Amino acid sequence: MMFEEQEYATDAIPSPPRDKENAKMRPEKNGEMPKGEDESEFSFEYGNSHKDKRQVINIMQISRSPYLHIGTTYNINYSTSKSKKYKVIETEKMKELKNCNKPVVENDIDIVCGHIGKRYMETFVELDFTRSYIEQQKLRFHDDVPGLIRWLLVDWMQHKGRTKATVEVLANALWKSNQKEALKIWSEQYDDIHN
């Protein structure tokens, strides 16, 4: 039998122990407290106002629930409207890659795929993939975006061949799709991986 892991969140508080003494604390159906010998023990106040000073410890054992959260969750946005964006300035080496007719090799993909950011879809549209094809592959890879990016780059390189899958085409696609940081890192390491 297989179990699926799912995300659960709750703000529920565990109920107190259910024993015979707690049963007599509950009101009757008509809203009145039951009549008994020790009526002075009952109190409708919360906290430590009960004359009965027993301590109750609730233990919850939870296993195989990596996304379970008990308690309050706070989401804090640290960004401001006037945040400065890091601007990548085009270097001579980046310009050189944008005009290089050499074929893209596996080592190039190893560097580039790790630095393509969230807007990867625009990059692959620039490389002549259709959005529907990218979405299909996205479903195949579930949440593994780095694996998806690597697979799409290899797919592009194999289908275009050595004459069309060139450094120039990939560098220009990265530049046009605003993946300038990936292009910068690739340009800095290009000579090392090709020597």
CSV table of C-alpha atoms in Angstrom, one decimal:
chain,number,residue,atom,x,y,z
A,1,MET,CA,0.0,0.0,0.0
A,2,MET,CA,1.4,3.4,-1.0
A,3,PHE,CA,0.8,6.6,0.9
A,4,GLU,CA,0.9,10.0,-0.7
A,5,GLU,CA,2.4,12.8,1.2
A,6,GLN,CA,0.2,15.9,1.2
A,7,GLU,CA,0.4,19.3,2.7
A,8,TYR,CA,-1.8,19.9,5.7
A,9,ALA,CA,-2.0,22.9,7.9
A,10,THR,CA,-4.3,23.4,10.9
A,11,ASP,CA,-4.9,25.8,13.7
A,12,ALA,CA,-6.8,23.1,15.6
A,13,ILE,CA,-6.0,22.6,19.3
A,14,PRO,CA,-6.1,19.0,20.7
A,15,SER,CA,-9.1,18.2,22.8
A,16,PRO,CA,-8.6,17.6,26.5
A,17,PRO,CA,-8.5,14.0,27.8
A,18,ARG,CA,-11.8,12.3,27.9
A,19,ASP,CA,-12.3,10.5,31.2
A,20,LYS,CA,-15.1,10.0,33.7
A,21,GLU,CA,-14.2,13.1,35.7
A,22,ASN,CA,-14.4,15.4,32.7
A,23,ALA,CA,-17.8,13.8,31.8
A,24,LYS,CA,-19.4,15.2,34.9
A,25,MET,CA,-18.1,18.7,34.0
A,26,ARG,CA,-20.3,18.9,30.9
A,27,PRO,CA,-23.7,20.6,31.1
A,28,GLU,CA,-26.8,18.6,30.8
A,29,LYS,CA,-28.8,18.9,27.6
A,30,ASN,CA,-31.1,21.6,29.0
A,31,GLY,CA,-28.0,23.8,29.7
A,32,GLU,CA,-27.8,23.2,33.5
A,33,MET,CA,-24.9,21.7,35.3
A,34,PRO,CA,-25.6,18.2,36.8
A,35,LYS,CA,-26.5,18.2,40.5
A,36,GLY,CA,-24.0,16.4,42.6
A,37,GLU,CA,-22.3,16.3,46.0
A,38,ASP,CA,-19.4,18.6,44.9
A,39,GLU,CA,-21.1,21.5,43.1
A,40,SER,CA,-18.4,23.9,44.3
A,41,GLU,CA,-15.8,22.2,42.0
A,42,PHE,CA,-17.5,23.5,38.8
A,43,SER,CA,-16.5,26.8,37.3
A,44,PHE,CA,-17.3,28.4,34.0
A,45,GLU,CA,-14.1,30.5,34.0
A,46,TYR,CA,-11.1,29.6,31.9
A,47,GLY,CA,-7.4,29.4,33.0
A,48,ASN,CA,-6.3,28.4,36.5
A,49,SER,CA,-9.6,29.3,38.2
A,50,HIS,CA,-10.6,25.6,38.7
A,51,LYS,CA,-10.3,24.3,42.2
A,52,ASP,CA,-9.0,21.1,40.7
A,53,LYS,CA,-5.3,21.8,40.0
A,54,ARG,CA,-4.5,18.7,37.9
A,55,GLN,CA,-2.0,19.3,35.1
A,56,VAL,CA,-2.9,17.9,31.7
A,57,ILE,CA,-0.2,17.1,29.2
A,58,ASN,CA,-1.2,16.5,25.6
A,59,ILE,CA,1.2,14.4,23.4
A,60,MET,CA,0.8,14.3,19.7
A,61,GLN,CA,2.9,11.9,17.6
A,62,ILE,CA,3.1,12.8,13.9
A,63,SER,CA,5.1,10.8,11.4
A,64,ARG,CA,5.7,11.1,7.7
A,65,SER,CA,4.3,14.6,7.5
A,66,PRO,CA,7.0,16.9,6.3
A,67,TYR,CA,4.7,19.8,5.5
A,68,LEU,CA,2.6,19.7,8.7
A,69,HIS,CA,2.6,22.9,10.6
A,70,ILE,CA,0.9,23.5,14.0
A,71,GLY,CA,0.5,27.0,15.2
A,72,THR,CA,0.5,30.5,13.6
A,73,THR,CA,2.2,31.2,10.3
A,74,TYR,CA,3.6,34.6,9.6
A,75,ASN,CA,4.4,35.8,6.1
A,76,ILE,CA,6.7,38.8,6.1
A,77,ASN,CA,7.5,40.8,2.9
A,78,TYR,CA,10.9,42.4,3.2
A,79,SER,CA,10.9,44.0,-0.2
A,80,THR,CA,10.2,47.7,-0.7
A,81,SER,CA,8.8,49.5,-3.6
A,82,LYS,CA,12.1,51.4,-4.2
A,83,SER,CA,14.3,48.3,-4.2
A,84,LYS,CA,17.4,48.5,-6.3
A,85,LYS,CA,17.7,45.9,-9.0
A,86,TYR,CA,21.1,44.4,-9.9
A,87,LYS,CA,22.0,45.5,-13.4
A,88,VAL,CA,24.2,43.4,-15.5
A,89,ILE,CA,26.5,45.4,-17.8
A,90,GLU,CA,27.4,43.8,-21.1
A,91,THR,CA,31.1,42.9,-21.1
A,92,GLU,CA,33.3,42.3,-24.1
A,93,LYS,CA,33.3,38.6,-23.5
A,94,MET,CA,29.5,38.6,-23.5
A,95,LYS,CA,29.5,40.4,-26.8
A,96,GLU,CA,32.0,37.8,-28.1
A,97,LEU,CA,29.7,35.0,-27.2
A,98,LYS,CA,26.7,36.7,-28.9
A,99,ASN,CA,28.7,36.5,-32.1
A,100,CYS,CA,30.3,33.1,-31.7
A,101,ASN,CA,29.4,30.4,-34.3
A,102,LYS,CA,30.9,27.5,-32.4
A,103,PRO,CA,28.4,24.7,-31.4
A,104,VAL,CA,27.1,24.5,-27.9
A,105,VAL,CA,28.6,21.5,-26.0
A,106,GLU,CA,27.6,19.6,-22.8
A,107,ASN,CA,29.9,21.7,-20.6
A,108,ASP,CA,28.2,24.9,-21.8
A,109,ILE,CA,24.8,23.5,-20.8
A,110,ASP,CA,26.2,22.4,-17.4
A,111,ILE,CA,27.1,26.0,-16.6
A,112,VAL,CA,24.1,27.8,-18.2
A,113,CYS,CA,21.3,25.5,-16.8
A,114,GLY,CA,22.2,26.3,-13.2
A,115,HIS,CA,21.9,30.0,-13.7
A,116,ILE,CA,18.7,30.4,-15.7
A,117,GLY,CA,16.1,32.0,-13.4
A,118,LYS,CA,12.3,32.0,-12.9
A,119,ARG,CA,11.5,33.4,-16.4
A,120,TYR,CA,13.0,30.4,-18.1
A,121,MET,CA,10.0,30.0,-20.4
A,122,GLU,CA,10.9,33.2,-22.4
A,123,THR,CA,14.4,31.8,-22.9
A,124,PHE,CA,13.1,28.6,-24.5
A,125,VAL,CA,10.5,30.5,-26.6
A,126,GLU,CA,13.5,32.5,-28.0
A,127,LEU,CA,15.1,29.0,-28.8
A,128,ASP,CA,12.0,28.2,-30.9
A,129,PHE,CA,10.1,26.0,-28.4
A,130,THR,CA,6.3,26.5,-28.2
A,131,ARG,CA,4.8,27.4,-24.9
A,132,SER,CA,2.5,24.3,-25.0
A,133,TYR,CA,5.5,22.0,-25.5
A,134,ILE,CA,7.3,23.6,-22.5
A,135,GLU,CA,4.1,23.2,-20.4
A,136,GLN,CA,3.9,19.5,-21.3
A,137,GLN,CA,7.5,19.0,-20.3
A,138,LYS,CA,6.9,21.0,-17.1
A,139,LEU,CA,4.1,18.5,-16.1
A,140,ARG,CA,6.6,15.6,-16.8
A,141,PHE,CA,9.2,17.1,-14.4
A,142,HIS,CA,6.7,18.1,-11.7
A,143,ASP,CA,8.5,20.6,-9.5
A,144,ASP,CA,12.0,19.9,-10.7
A,145,VAL,CA,12.6,23.2,-12.5
A,146,PRO,CA,16.5,22.8,-12.8
A,147,GLY,CA,16.0,19.3,-14.2
A,148,LEU,CA,13.4,20.7,-16.7
A,149,ILE,CA,15.8,23.5,-17.8
A,150,ARG,CA,18.7,21.1,-18.3
A,151,TRP,CA,16.5,18.7,-20.3
A,152,LEU,CA,15.1,21.4,-22.5
A,153,LEU,CA,18.7,22.7,-23.3
A,154,VAL,CA,19.9,19.2,-24.2
A,155,ASP,CA,16.7,18.7,-26.3
A,156,TRP,CA,17.4,22.0,-28.1
A,157,MET,CA,21.0,21.1,-28.7
A,158,GLN,CA,20.2,17.6,-30.1
A,159,HIS,CA,17.3,18.7,-32.3
A,160,LYS,CA,19.0,21.7,-33.8
A,161,GLY,CA,22.3,20.0,-34.4
A,162,ARG,CA,25.8,21.4,-34.4
A,163,THR,CA,25.2,23.9,-37.1
A,164,LYS,CA,22.1,25.6,-35.5
A,165,ALA,CA,22.6,25.0,-31.8
A,166,THR,CA,25.4,27.6,-31.6
A,167,VAL,CA,26.8,29.7,-28.8
A,168,GLU,CA,25.6,32.8,-30.6
A,169,VAL,CA,22.0,31.6,-30.7
A,170,LEU,CA,22.0,30.6,-27.0
A,171,ALA,CA,23.8,33.7,-25.9
A,172,ASN,CA,21.3,36.0,-27.7
A,173,ALA,CA,18.3,34.0,-26.4
A,174,LEU,CA,19.7,34.5,-22.8
A,175,TRP,CA,20.2,38.2,-23.4
A,176,LYS,CA,16.8,38.8,-25.0
A,177,SER,CA,14.9,36.9,-22.3
A,178,ASN,CA,16.6,38.9,-19.6
A,179,GLN,CA,18.8,36.0,-18.3
A,180,LYS,CA,21.8,38.3,-18.4
A,181,GLU,CA,23.3,37.0,-15.2
A,182,ALA,CA,23.4,33.5,-16.7
A,183,LEU,CA,25.1,34.9,-19.8
A,184,LYS,CA,27.6,36.8,-17.7
A,185,ILE,CA,28.6,33.7,-15.6
A,186,TRP,CA,28.8,31.6,-18.8
A,187,SER,CA,31.0,34.2,-20.5
A,188,GLU,CA,33.4,34.3,-17.4
A,189,GLN,CA,33.8,30.5,-17.5
A,190,TYR,CA,33.7,29.9,-21.3
A,191,ASP,CA,37.5,30.0,-21.9
A,192,ASP,CA,38.2,27.6,-19.0
A,193,ILE,CA,35.8,24.9,-20.2
A,194,HIS,CA,36.9,25.1,-23.8
A,195,ASN,CA,40.7,24.8,-23.1
